[in-house]
PDB file of C-alpha atoms and ligand atoms in Angstrom:
ATOM      1  CA  UNK A  98     302.845 147.453 144.270  1.00 42.00           C
ATOM      2  CA  UNK A  99     306.370 146.172 143.999  1.00 44.00           C
ATOM      3  CA  UNK A 100     306.957 149.607 145.534  1.00 44.00           C
ATOM      4  CA  UNK A 101     304.584 149.163 148.481  1.00 47.00           C
ATOM      5  CA  UNK A 102     305.791 149.345 152.095  1.00 45.00           C
ATOM      6  CA  UNK A 103     304.452 145.819 152.735  1.00 48.00           C
ATOM      7  CA  UNK A 104     305.457 144.293 149.397  1.00 48.00           C
ATOM      8  CA  UNK A 105     308.093 142.049 150.977  1.00 52.00           C
ATOM      9  CA  UNK A 106     305.776 140.628 153.633  1.00 61.00           C
ATOM     10  CA  UNK A 107     302.473 140.039 151.897  1.00 69.00           C
ATOM     11  CA  UNK A 108     300.014 137.631 153.504  1.00 72.00           C
ATOM     12  CA  UNK A 109     299.377 134.588 151.302  1.00 73.00           C
ATOM     13  CA  UNK A 110     295.703 135.470 150.749  1.00 77.00           C
ATOM     14  CA  UNK A 111     296.603 138.622 148.850  1.00 83.00           C
ATOM     15  CA  UNK A 112     296.199 137.786 145.173  1.00 86.00           C
ATOM     16  CA  UNK A 113     298.302 140.234 143.209  1.00 88.00           C
ATOM     17  CA  UNK A 114     297.374 138.709 139.867  1.00 88.00           C
ATOM     18  CA  UNK A 115     293.805 140.036 139.959  1.00 87.00           C
ATOM     19  CA  UNK A 116     292.867 143.704 140.153  1.00 88.00           C
ATOM     20  CA  UNK A 117     291.190 144.868 143.384  1.00 86.00           C
ATOM     21  CA  UNK A 118     288.962 147.908 143.775  1.00 84.00           C
ATOM     22  CA  UNK A 119     290.808 149.246 146.847  1.00 87.00           C
ATOM     23  CA  UNK A 120     294.145 149.160 145.033  1.00 90.00           C
ATOM     24  CA  UNK A 121     292.717 150.719 141.861  1.00 90.00           C
ATOM     25  CA  UNK A 122     291.157 153.497 143.917  1.00 90.00           C
ATOM     26  CA  UNK A 123     294.525 154.021 145.597  1.00 92.00           C
ATOM     27  CA  UNK A 124     296.097 154.290 142.134  1.00 93.00           C
ATOM     28  CA  UNK A 125     293.555 156.939 141.085  1.00 92.00           C
ATOM     29  CA  UNK A 126     294.252 158.886 144.262  1.00 92.00           C
ATOM     30  CA  UNK A 127     297.998 158.825 143.549  1.00 91.00           C
ATOM     31  CA  UNK A 128     298.839 156.318 146.317  1.00 90.00           C
ATOM     32  CA  UNK A 129     301.565 153.663 146.279  1.00 89.00           C
ATOM     33  CA  UNK A 130     299.659 150.515 147.130  1.00 88.00           C
ATOM     34  CA  UNK A 131     298.861 148.824 143.851  1.00 92.00           C
ATOM     35  CA  UNK A 132     300.206 146.024 141.694  1.00 93.00           C
ATOM     36  CA  UNK A 133     300.692 145.639 137.942  1.00 95.00           C
ATOM     37  CA  UNK A 134     297.246 144.036 137.495  1.00 92.00           C
ATOM     38  CA  UNK A 135     295.577 146.961 139.305  1.00 91.00           C
ATOM     39  CA  UNK A 136     297.455 149.560 137.301  1.00 93.00           C
ATOM     40  CA  UNK A 137     296.709 147.766 134.052  1.00 92.00           C
ATOM     41  CA  UNK A 138     292.965 147.747 134.609  1.00 89.00           C
ATOM     42  CA  UNK A 139     292.999 151.266 136.062  1.00 90.00           C
ATOM     43  CA  UNK A 140     294.853 152.559 133.003  1.00 92.00           C
ATOM     44  CA  UNK A 141     292.462 150.712 130.699  1.00 86.00           C
ATOM     45  CA  UNK A 142     289.639 152.471 132.441  1.00 86.00           C
ATOM     46  CA  UNK A 143     291.364 155.855 132.392  1.00 89.00           C
ATOM     47  CA  UNK A 144     291.847 155.520 128.637  1.00 86.00           C
ATOM     48  CA  UNK A 145     288.063 155.464 128.182  1.00 81.00           C
ATOM     49  CA  UNK A 146     287.088 157.480 131.262  1.00 84.00           C
ATOM     50  CA  UNK A 147     289.915 159.952 131.901  1.00 87.00           C
ATOM     51  CA  UNK A 148     287.888 161.585 134.660  1.00 90.00           C
ATOM     52  CA  UNK A 149     288.087 158.505 136.936  1.00 89.00           C
ATOM     53  CA  UNK A 150     290.854 160.237 138.890  1.00 92.00           C
ATOM     54  CA  UNK A 151     288.785 163.377 139.322  1.00 95.00           C
ATOM     55  CA  UNK A 152     285.867 161.260 140.517  1.00 94.00           C
ATOM     56  CA  UNK A 153     288.047 159.486 143.107  1.00 94.00           C
ATOM     57  CA  UNK A 154     289.455 162.762 144.425  1.00 95.00           C
ATOM     58  CA  UNK A 155     286.044 164.447 144.581  1.00 97.00           C
ATOM     59  CA  UNK A 156     284.641 161.443 146.431  1.00 97.00           C
ATOM     60  CA  UNK A 157     287.472 161.497 148.970  1.00 96.00           C
ATOM     61  CA  UNK A 158     287.055 165.247 149.463  1.00 97.00           C
ATOM     62  CA  UNK A 159     283.298 164.774 150.035  1.00 98.00           C
ATOM     63  CA  UNK A 160     284.077 162.200 152.712  1.00 98.00           C
ATOM     64  CA  UNK A 161     286.355 164.677 154.460  1.00 98.00           C
ATOM     65  CA  UNK A 162     283.750 167.459 154.389  1.00 98.00           C
ATOM     66  CA  UNK A 163     281.056 165.083 155.644  1.00 98.00           C
ATOM     67  CA  UNK A 164     283.229 163.961 158.578  1.00 98.00           C
ATOM     68  CA  UNK A 165     284.070 167.588 159.408  1.00 98.00           C
ATOM     69  CA  UNK A 166     280.353 168.410 159.415  1.00 98.00           C
ATOM     70  CA  UNK A 167     279.567 165.425 161.634  1.00 98.00           C
ATOM     71  CA  UNK A 168     282.392 165.939 164.127  1.00 98.00           C
ATOM     72  CA  UNK A 169     281.798 169.697 164.150  1.00 98.00           C
ATOM     73  CA  UNK A 170     278.237 170.884 163.673  1.00 98.00           C
ATOM     74  CA  UNK A 171     276.528 167.561 164.397  1.00 98.00           C
ATOM     75  CA  UNK A 172     278.658 166.725 167.455  1.00 98.00           C
ATOM     76  CA  UNK A 173     279.217 163.092 166.441  1.00 98.00           C
ATOM     77  CA  UNK A 174     282.009 161.308 168.297  1.00 98.00           C
ATOM     78  CA  UNK A 175     281.777 157.774 166.900  1.00 98.00           C
ATOM     79  CA  UNK A 176     282.293 156.548 163.339  1.00 98.00           C
ATOM     80  CA  UNK A 177     281.881 153.136 161.690  1.00 98.00           C
ATOM     81  CA  UNK A 178     283.620 153.340 158.311  1.00 98.00           C
ATOM     82  CA  UNK A 179     282.812 150.312 156.139  1.00 98.00           C
ATOM     83  CA  UNK A 180     284.808 150.035 152.897  1.00 96.00           C
ATOM     84  CA  UNK A 181     287.694 152.024 154.310  1.00 96.00           C
ATOM     85  CA  UNK A 182     290.128 151.594 151.451  1.00 92.00           C
ATOM     86  CA  UNK A 183     293.895 151.672 151.732  1.00 90.00           C
ATOM     87  CA  UNK A 184     295.237 154.259 154.141  1.00 86.00           C
ATOM     88  CA  UNK A 185     295.741 157.554 152.356  1.00 83.00           C
ATOM     89  CA  UNK A 186     295.429 161.160 153.404  1.00 81.00           C
ATOM     90  CA  UNK A 187     292.446 162.364 155.380  1.00 88.00           C
ATOM     91  CA  UNK A 188     291.351 159.097 156.928  1.00 93.00           C
ATOM     92  CA  UNK A 189     288.188 159.412 158.997  1.00 97.00           C
ATOM     93  CA  UNK A 190     289.988 159.472 162.373  1.00 96.00           C
ATOM     94  CA  UNK A 191     292.454 162.120 161.194  1.00 95.00           C
ATOM     95  CA  UNK A 192     289.660 164.431 160.067  1.00 97.00           C
ATOM     96  CA  UNK A 193     287.372 163.731 163.041  1.00 98.00           C
ATOM     97  CA  UNK A 194     290.084 163.883 165.705  1.00 97.00           C
ATOM     98  CA  UNK A 195     291.403 167.186 164.343  1.00 97.00           C
ATOM     99  CA  UNK A 196     288.042 168.564 165.496  1.00 98.00           C
ATOM    100  CA  UNK A 197     287.248 166.212 168.372  1.00 98.00           C
ATOM    101  CA  UNK A 198     290.361 164.387 169.664  1.00 98.00           C
ATOM    102  CA  UNK A 199     288.188 161.957 171.651  1.00 98.00           C
ATOM    103  CA  UNK A 200     286.473 160.686 168.495  1.00 98.00           C
ATOM    104  CA  UNK A 201     286.348 156.902 168.124  1.00 98.00           C
ATOM    105  CA  UNK A 202     286.543 155.207 164.751  1.00 97.00           C
ATOM    106  CA  UNK A 203     286.159 151.595 163.649  1.00 97.00           C
ATOM    107  CA  UNK A 204     287.353 150.750 160.160  1.00 97.00           C
ATOM    108  CA  UNK A 205     286.025 147.769 158.195  1.00 97.00           C
ATOM    109  CA  UNK A 206     287.157 146.362 154.852  1.00 96.00           C
ATOM    110  CA  UNK A 207     287.252 142.936 153.208  1.00 94.00           C
ATOM    111  CA  UNK A 208     290.450 143.420 151.208  1.00 90.00           C
ATOM    112  CA  UNK A 209     293.378 141.569 152.838  1.00 89.00           C
ATOM    113  CA  UNK A 210     295.769 144.274 151.663  1.00 88.00           C
ATOM    114  CA  UNK A 211     293.834 146.888 153.632  1.00 91.00           C
ATOM    115  CA  UNK A 212     294.217 144.582 156.640  1.00 91.00           C
ATOM    116  CA  UNK A 213     297.963 144.378 155.977  1.00 88.00           C
ATOM    117  CA  UNK A 214     298.124 148.182 156.073  1.00 88.00           C
ATOM    118  CA  UNK A 215     295.702 148.623 158.953  1.00 88.00           C
ATOM    119  CA  UNK A 216     298.368 149.741 161.407  1.00 85.00           C
ATOM    120  CA  UNK A 217     298.433 153.090 159.607  1.00 81.00           C
ATOM    121  CA  UNK A 218     294.756 153.505 160.483  1.00 83.00           C
ATOM    122  CA  UNK A 219     295.363 152.945 164.168  1.00 87.00           C
ATOM    123  CA  UNK A 220     297.343 156.100 164.845  1.00 88.00           C
ATOM    124  CA  UNK A 221     294.640 157.475 167.102  1.00 89.00           C
ATOM    125  CA  UNK A 222     294.928 160.647 169.142  1.00 93.00           C
ATOM    126  CA  UNK A 223     295.495 159.550 172.774  1.00 95.00           C
ATOM    127  CA  UNK A 224     292.065 160.872 173.807  1.00 97.00           C
ATOM    128  CA  UNK A 225     290.278 158.791 171.147  1.00 97.00           C
ATOM    129  CA  UNK A 226     290.337 155.201 169.856  1.00 96.00           C
ATOM    130  CA  UNK A 227     290.560 153.492 166.480  1.00 96.00           C
ATOM    131  CA  UNK A 228     290.184 149.848 165.516  1.00 96.00           C
ATOM    132  CA  UNK A 229     290.183 147.845 162.333  1.00 96.00           C
ATOM    133  CA  UNK A 230     288.239 144.682 161.543  1.00 96.00           C
ATOM    134  CA  UNK A 231     288.453 142.505 158.464  1.00 96.00           C
ATOM    135  CA  UNK A 232     284.815 141.893 157.517  1.00 97.00           C
ATOM    136  CA  UNK A 233     282.357 141.991 154.656  1.00 97.00           C
ATOM    137  CA  UNK A 234     279.569 144.546 154.284  1.00 98.00           C
ATOM    138  CA  UNK A 235     277.362 141.718 153.049  1.00 97.00           C
ATOM    139  CA  UNK A 236     277.411 140.268 156.566  1.00 98.00           C
ATOM    140  CA  UNK A 237     276.256 143.273 158.626  1.00 98.00           C
ATOM    141  CA  UNK A 238     275.370 141.183 161.674  1.00 98.00           C
ATOM    142  CA  UNK A 239     278.975 140.015 161.934  1.00 98.00           C
ATOM    143  CA  UNK A 240     280.090 143.664 161.873  1.00 98.00           C
ATOM    144  CA  UNK A 241     277.750 145.035 164.527  1.00 98.00           C
ATOM    145  CA  UNK A 242     278.262 142.065 166.831  1.00 97.00           C
ATOM    146  CA  UNK A 243     282.058 142.004 166.479  1.00 98.00           C
ATOM    147  CA  UNK A 244     283.619 142.365 169.971  1.00 97.00           C
ATOM    148  CA  UNK A 245     286.258 144.838 168.727  1.00 96.00           C
ATOM    149  CA  UNK A 246     283.520 147.054 167.285  1.00 98.00           C
ATOM    150  CA  UNK A 247     281.530 146.835 170.530  1.00 97.00           C
ATOM    151  CA  UNK A 248     284.612 147.637 172.573  1.00 97.00           C
ATOM    152  CA  UNK A 249     285.393 150.849 170.717  1.00 98.00           C
ATOM    153  CA  UNK A 250     281.889 152.067 169.877  1.00 98.00           C
ATOM    154  CA  UNK A 251     279.094 152.598 172.397  1.00 98.00           C
ATOM    155  CA  UNK A 252     275.924 151.620 170.525  1.00 98.00           C
ATOM    156  CA  UNK A 253     273.818 153.570 173.027  1.00 98.00           C
ATOM    157  CA  UNK A 254     275.355 156.782 171.672  1.00 98.00           C
ATOM    158  CA  UNK A 255     274.993 158.133 168.108  1.00 98.00           C
ATOM    159  CA  UNK A 256     277.318 156.648 165.505  1.00 98.00           C
ATOM    160  CA  UNK A 257     278.035 157.887 161.985  1.00 98.00           C
ATOM    161  CA  UNK A 258     277.855 154.945 159.609  1.00 98.00           C
ATOM    162  CA  UNK A 259     280.056 155.595 156.580  1.00 98.00           C
ATOM    163  CA  UNK A 260     279.309 153.726 153.343  1.00 98.00           C
ATOM    164  CA  UNK A 261     281.418 155.848 151.034  1.00 98.00           C
ATOM    165  CA  UNK A 262     281.987 154.545 147.492  1.00 96.00           C
ATOM    166  CA  UNK A 263     281.134 150.965 148.451  1.00 96.00           C
ATOM    167  CA  UNK A 264     277.412 150.478 147.753  1.00 97.00           C
ATOM    168  CA  UNK A 265     277.978 150.323 143.986  1.00 94.00           C
ATOM    169  CA  UNK A 266     279.872 147.086 144.621  1.00 92.00           C
ATOM    170  CA  UNK A 267     276.766 145.543 146.176  1.00 95.00           C
ATOM    171  CA  UNK A 268     274.394 144.271 143.476  1.00 92.00           C
ATOM    172  CA  UNK A 269     270.660 144.001 144.123  1.00 94.00           C
ATOM    173  CA  UNK A 270     270.952 140.225 144.521  1.00 94.00           C
ATOM    174  CA  UNK A 271     272.983 140.854 147.689  1.00 96.00           C
ATOM    175  CA  UNK A 272     270.097 142.909 149.134  1.00 97.00           C
ATOM    176  CA  UNK A 273     271.833 146.229 149.838  1.00 97.00           C
ATOM    177  CA  UNK A 274     268.682 147.803 151.345  1.00 98.00           C
ATOM    178  CA  UNK A 275     268.480 145.044 153.941  1.00 98.00           C
ATOM    179  CA  UNK A 276     272.179 145.391 154.707  1.00 98.00           C
ATOM    180  CA  UNK A 277     271.742 149.127 155.372  1.00 98.00           C
ATOM    181  CA  UNK A 278     268.576 148.562 157.423  1.00 98.00           C
ATOM    182  CA  UNK A 279     270.385 145.956 159.498  1.00 98.00           C
ATOM    183  CA  UNK A 280     273.311 148.295 160.210  1.00 98.00           C
ATOM    184  CA  UNK A 281     271.153 151.329 160.959  1.00 98.00           C
ATOM    185  CA  UNK A 282     268.846 149.169 163.069  1.00 98.00           C
ATOM    186  CA  UNK A 283     271.748 148.577 165.453  1.00 98.00           C
ATOM    187  CA  UNK A 284     272.360 152.323 165.899  1.00 98.00           C
ATOM    188  CA  UNK A 285     270.406 154.707 168.133  1.00 98.00           C
ATOM    189  CA  UNK A 286     268.332 157.701 167.090  1.00 98.00           C
ATOM    190  CA  UNK A 287     270.566 160.671 166.270  1.00 98.00           C
ATOM    191  CA  UNK A 288     273.007 158.462 164.354  1.00 98.00           C
ATOM    192  CA  UNK A 289     273.955 159.408 160.803  1.00 98.00           C
ATOM    193  CA  UNK A 290     274.566 157.714 157.485  1.00 98.00           C
ATOM    194  CA  UNK A 291     277.131 159.088 155.022  1.00 98.00           C
ATOM    195  CA  UNK A 292     276.972 157.394 151.634  1.00 98.00           C
ATOM    196  CA  UNK A 293     278.244 157.940 148.112  1.00 98.00           C
ATOM    197  CA  UNK A 294     277.559 155.957 144.964  1.00 97.00           C
ATOM    198  CA  UNK A 295     278.703 155.845 141.333  1.00 93.00           C
ATOM    199  CA  UNK A 296     276.133 156.845 138.732  1.00 93.00           C
ATOM    200  CA  UNK A 297     275.802 156.510 134.969  1.00 90.00           C
ATOM    201  CA  UNK A 298     273.367 159.416 134.757  1.00 92.00           C
ATOM    202  CA  UNK A 299     275.812 161.926 133.279  1.00 92.00           C
ATOM    203  CA  UNK A 300     278.026 159.610 131.222  1.00 88.00           C
ATOM    204  CA  UNK A 301     276.323 156.336 130.304  1.00 88.00           C
ATOM    205  CA  UNK A 302     278.936 155.296 127.759  1.00 86.00           C
ATOM    206  CA  UNK A 303     281.817 155.987 130.134  1.00 82.00           C
ATOM    207  CA  UNK A 304     280.231 154.095 133.003  1.00 83.00           C
ATOM    208  CA  UNK A 305     279.432 151.131 130.752  1.00 85.00           C
ATOM    209  CA  UNK A 306     283.073 150.906 129.690  1.00 81.00           C
ATOM    210  CA  UNK A 307     284.193 151.064 133.310  1.00 79.00           C
ATOM    211  CA  UNK A 308     281.636 148.505 134.386  1.00 81.00           C
ATOM    212  CA  UNK A 309     282.736 146.137 131.653  1.00 82.00           C
ATOM    213  CA  UNK A 310     286.391 146.530 132.581  1.00 76.00           C
ATOM    214  CA  UNK A 311     285.604 145.770 136.232  1.00 76.00           C
ATOM    215  CA  UNK A 312     283.375 142.861 135.270  1.00 80.00           C
ATOM    216  CA  UNK A 313     286.041 141.263 133.104  1.00 73.00           C
ATOM    217  CA  UNK A 314     288.204 141.111 136.221  1.00 71.00           C
ATOM    218  CA  UNK A 315     285.511 139.647 138.397  1.00 79.00           C
ATOM    219  CA  UNK A 316     284.470 142.902 140.093  1.00 78.00           C
ATOM    220  CA  UNK A 317     280.783 143.729 139.932  1.00 81.00           C
ATOM    221  CA  UNK A 318     280.003 147.445 139.850  1.00 84.00           C
ATOM    222  CA  UNK A 319     276.436 148.637 139.581  1.00 87.00           C
ATOM    223  CA  UNK A 320     275.421 152.204 138.777  1.00 89.00           C
ATOM    224  CA  UNK A 321     272.337 153.671 140.374  1.00 93.00           C
ATOM    225  CA  UNK A 322     270.773 157.001 139.461  1.00 94.00           C
ATOM    226  CA  UNK A 323     270.185 159.661 142.094  1.00 96.00           C
ATOM    227  CA  UNK A 324     266.608 158.537 142.754  1.00 97.00           C
ATOM    228  CA  UNK A 325     267.526 154.875 143.181  1.00 97.00           C
ATOM    229  CA  UNK A 326     270.509 155.746 145.364  1.00 98.00           C
ATOM    230  CA  UNK A 327     268.465 158.115 147.541  1.00 98.00           C
ATOM    231  CA  UNK A 328     265.782 155.480 148.018  1.00 98.00           C
ATOM    232  CA  UNK A 329     268.281 152.722 148.709  1.00 98.00           C
ATOM    233  CA  UNK A 330     270.424 154.609 151.200  1.00 98.00           C
ATOM    234  CA  UNK A 331     268.308 157.283 152.807  1.00 98.00           C
ATOM    235  CA  UNK A 332     264.709 155.992 153.033  1.00 97.00           C
ATOM    236  CA  UNK A 333     263.266 156.851 156.437  1.00 97.00           C
ATOM    237  CA  UNK A 334     266.177 159.163 157.308  1.00 98.00           C
ATOM    238  CA  UNK A 335     266.326 162.969 157.497  1.00 98.00           C
ATOM    239  CA  UNK A 336     268.626 164.205 154.744  1.00 98.00           C
ATOM    240  CA  UNK A 337     270.944 167.025 155.747  1.00 98.00           C
ATOM    241  CA  UNK A 338     270.860 169.915 153.218  1.00 98.00           C
ATOM    242  CA  UNK A 339     271.641 169.971 150.334  1.00 98.00           C
ATOM    243  CA  UNK A 340     270.364 166.371 150.176  1.00 98.00           C
ATOM    244  CA  UNK A 341     271.556 163.877 147.579  1.00 98.00           C
ATOM    245  CA  UNK A 342     273.806 165.742 145.135  1.00 98.00           C
ATOM    246  CA  UNK A 343     276.980 165.088 143.187  1.00 98.00           C
ATOM    247  CA  UNK A 344     279.739 164.720 145.766  1.00 98.00           C
ATOM    248  CA  UNK A 345     281.435 167.859 144.435  1.00 98.00           C
ATOM    249  CA  UNK A 346     278.272 169.851 145.225  1.00 97.00           C
ATOM    250  CA  UNK A 347     277.925 168.683 148.829  1.00 98.00           C
ATOM    251  CA  UNK A 348     278.825 171.732 150.924  1.00 98.00           C
ATOM    252  CA  UNK A 349     281.902 172.685 148.884  1.00 97.00           C
ATOM    253  CA  UNK A 350     284.612 174.483 150.844  1.00 95.00           C
ATOM    254  CA  UNK A 351     284.914 177.351 148.391  1.00 90.00           C
ATOM    255  CA  UNK A 352     283.120 178.775 145.385  1.00 88.00           C
ATOM    256  CA  UNK A 353     285.853 177.837 142.888  1.00 90.00           C
ATOM    257  CA  UNK A 354     284.715 176.111 139.675  1.00 91.00           C
ATOM    258  CA  UNK A 355     284.044 172.427 140.091  1.00 93.00           C
ATOM    259  CA  UNK A 356     284.344 169.544 137.609  1.00 95.00           C
ATOM    260  CA  UNK A 357     281.388 168.758 135.364  1.00 95.00           C
ATOM    261  CA  UNK A 358     278.736 166.202 136.444  1.00 95.00           C
ATOM    262  CA  UNK A 359     280.102 163.730 133.870  1.00 93.00           C
ATOM    263  CA  UNK A 360     283.578 164.017 135.355  1.00 94.00           C
ATOM    264  CA  UNK A 361     282.361 163.512 138.918  1.00 95.00           C
ATOM    265  CA  UNK A 362     279.814 160.742 138.347  1.00 94.00           C
ATOM    266  CA  UNK A 363     279.310 160.029 142.044  1.00 96.00           C
ATOM    267  CA  UNK A 364     276.348 161.041 144.192  1.00 97.00           C
ATOM    268  CA  UNK A 365     276.594 161.554 147.913  1.00 98.00           C
ATOM    269  CA  UNK A 366     274.492 162.473 150.886  1.00 98.00           C
ATOM    270  CA  UNK A 367     274.379 162.644 154.664  1.00 98.00           C
ATOM    271  CA  UNK A 368     271.262 161.853 156.682  1.00 98.00           C
ATOM    272  CA  UNK A 369     270.216 161.554 160.306  1.00 98.00           C
ATOM    273  CA  UNK A 370     268.336 158.653 161.836  1.00 98.00           C
ATOM    274  CA  UNK A 371     265.248 160.141 163.527  1.00 98.00           C
TER     275      UNK A 371
HETATM  276  C1  SAM B 678     286.441 152.804 146.257  1.00 83.62           C
HETATM  277  S1  SAM B 678     287.064 152.277 147.802  1.00 83.62           S
HETATM  278  C2  SAM B 678     286.411 153.527 148.870  1.00 83.62           C
HETATM  279  C3  SAM B 678     287.350 153.891 150.008  1.00 83.62           C
HETATM  280  C4  SAM B 678     286.829 154.995 150.938  1.00 83.62           C
HETATM  281  N1  SAM B 678     285.544 154.624 151.531  1.00 83.62           N
HETATM  282  C5  SAM B 678     286.680 156.299 150.209  1.00 83.62           C
HETATM  283  O1  SAM B 678     285.565 156.590 149.757  1.00 83.62           O
HETATM  284  O2  SAM B 678     287.656 157.038 150.052  1.00 83.62           O
HETATM  285  C6  SAM B 678     285.969 150.904 148.158  1.00 83.62           C
HETATM  286  C7  SAM B 678     286.436 150.034 149.323  1.00 83.62           C
HETATM  287  O3  SAM B 678     285.375 149.138 149.667  1.00 83.62           O
HETATM  288  C8  SAM B 678     285.923 147.862 149.925  1.00 83.62           C
HETATM  289  N2  SAM B 678     284.872 146.871 149.699  1.00 83.62           N
HETATM  290  C9  SAM B 678     284.261 146.541 148.526  1.00 83.62           C
HETATM  291  N3  SAM B 678     283.324 145.609 148.730  1.00 83.62           N
HETATM  292  C10 SAM B 678     283.338 145.349 150.077  1.00 83.62           C
HETATM  293  C11 SAM B 678     282.581 144.467 150.918  1.00 83.62           C
HETATM  294  N4  SAM B 678     281.639 143.693 150.415  1.00 83.62           N
HETATM  295  N5  SAM B 678     282.843 144.477 152.240  1.00 83.62           N
HETATM  296  C12 SAM B 678     283.815 145.273 152.764  1.00 83.62           C
HETATM  297  N6  SAM B 678     284.554 146.113 152.021  1.00 83.62           N
HETATM  298  C13 SAM B 678     284.328 146.150 150.690  1.00 83.62           C
HETATM  299  C14 SAM B 678     287.088 147.733 148.955  1.00 83.62           C
HETATM  300  O4  SAM B 678     288.018 146.765 149.392  1.00 83.62           O
HETATM  301  C15 SAM B 678     287.636 149.148 148.985  1.00 83.62           C
HETATM  302  O5  SAM B 678     288.607 149.297 149.993  1.00 83.62           O
END
């Protein structure tokens, strides 16, 4: 990211020598916020799994459609987006506030570079609010009790919890089900969960290569199949049709041909807390 807008003023805790998932994802999406180490690993992965870019774009598009559904049809006005990623097009507040200008959004990520770019996420419509906190999904209590979160979001009103393309970075030993239960436990009935998750179901060899590449750089990625993902994320919730499907198949905007399941490799779903 020698070319990044904040390259000259990087906080000391940003380690540019090791690849980071947020910056690799940004690279796949065609963004500008990545360093040589990120590009190197991303390219290594693309050499074995050329569809990684397609997967990233399909995932991002799913997130946009899910937010449009929530802000529109479901009438949701508050969003808690954990694992935000680097600012790119169609951030949650942009999509939600285009439908409901008063929508309030709190962004959460644990990558210091996302924090360095957070100002771009705070361009709220005057009627709404946005905030950013630097926190880790593995400490959900710290997130829901954070004063900035409590100031922007009213926990007596429904909130859409967004865990989009982050749960596959939480191995079983970090108790992802308990993390989700803890977060949802803080939200009232009528709240929603939006989640997506990488799978190896349609391309085991490709995922294994990707997983190994991530692992060699200290990033743990864990695939889950659709059944495991559905159970982990949506147990006890009411899934919105069409349920847990490949992200490309979740309420597509038009009937044009979509990439193959192996190219997409990410499941997604939206569910309501009863
Ligand atoms: C693949 S990006 C997804 C970005 C966005 N949610 C989307 O789907 O377009 C994953 C993001 O999760 C963040 N992340 C990974 N593990 C995390 C953790 N334990 N706590 C908070 N953020 C985390 C990464 O820094 C990265 O920004």
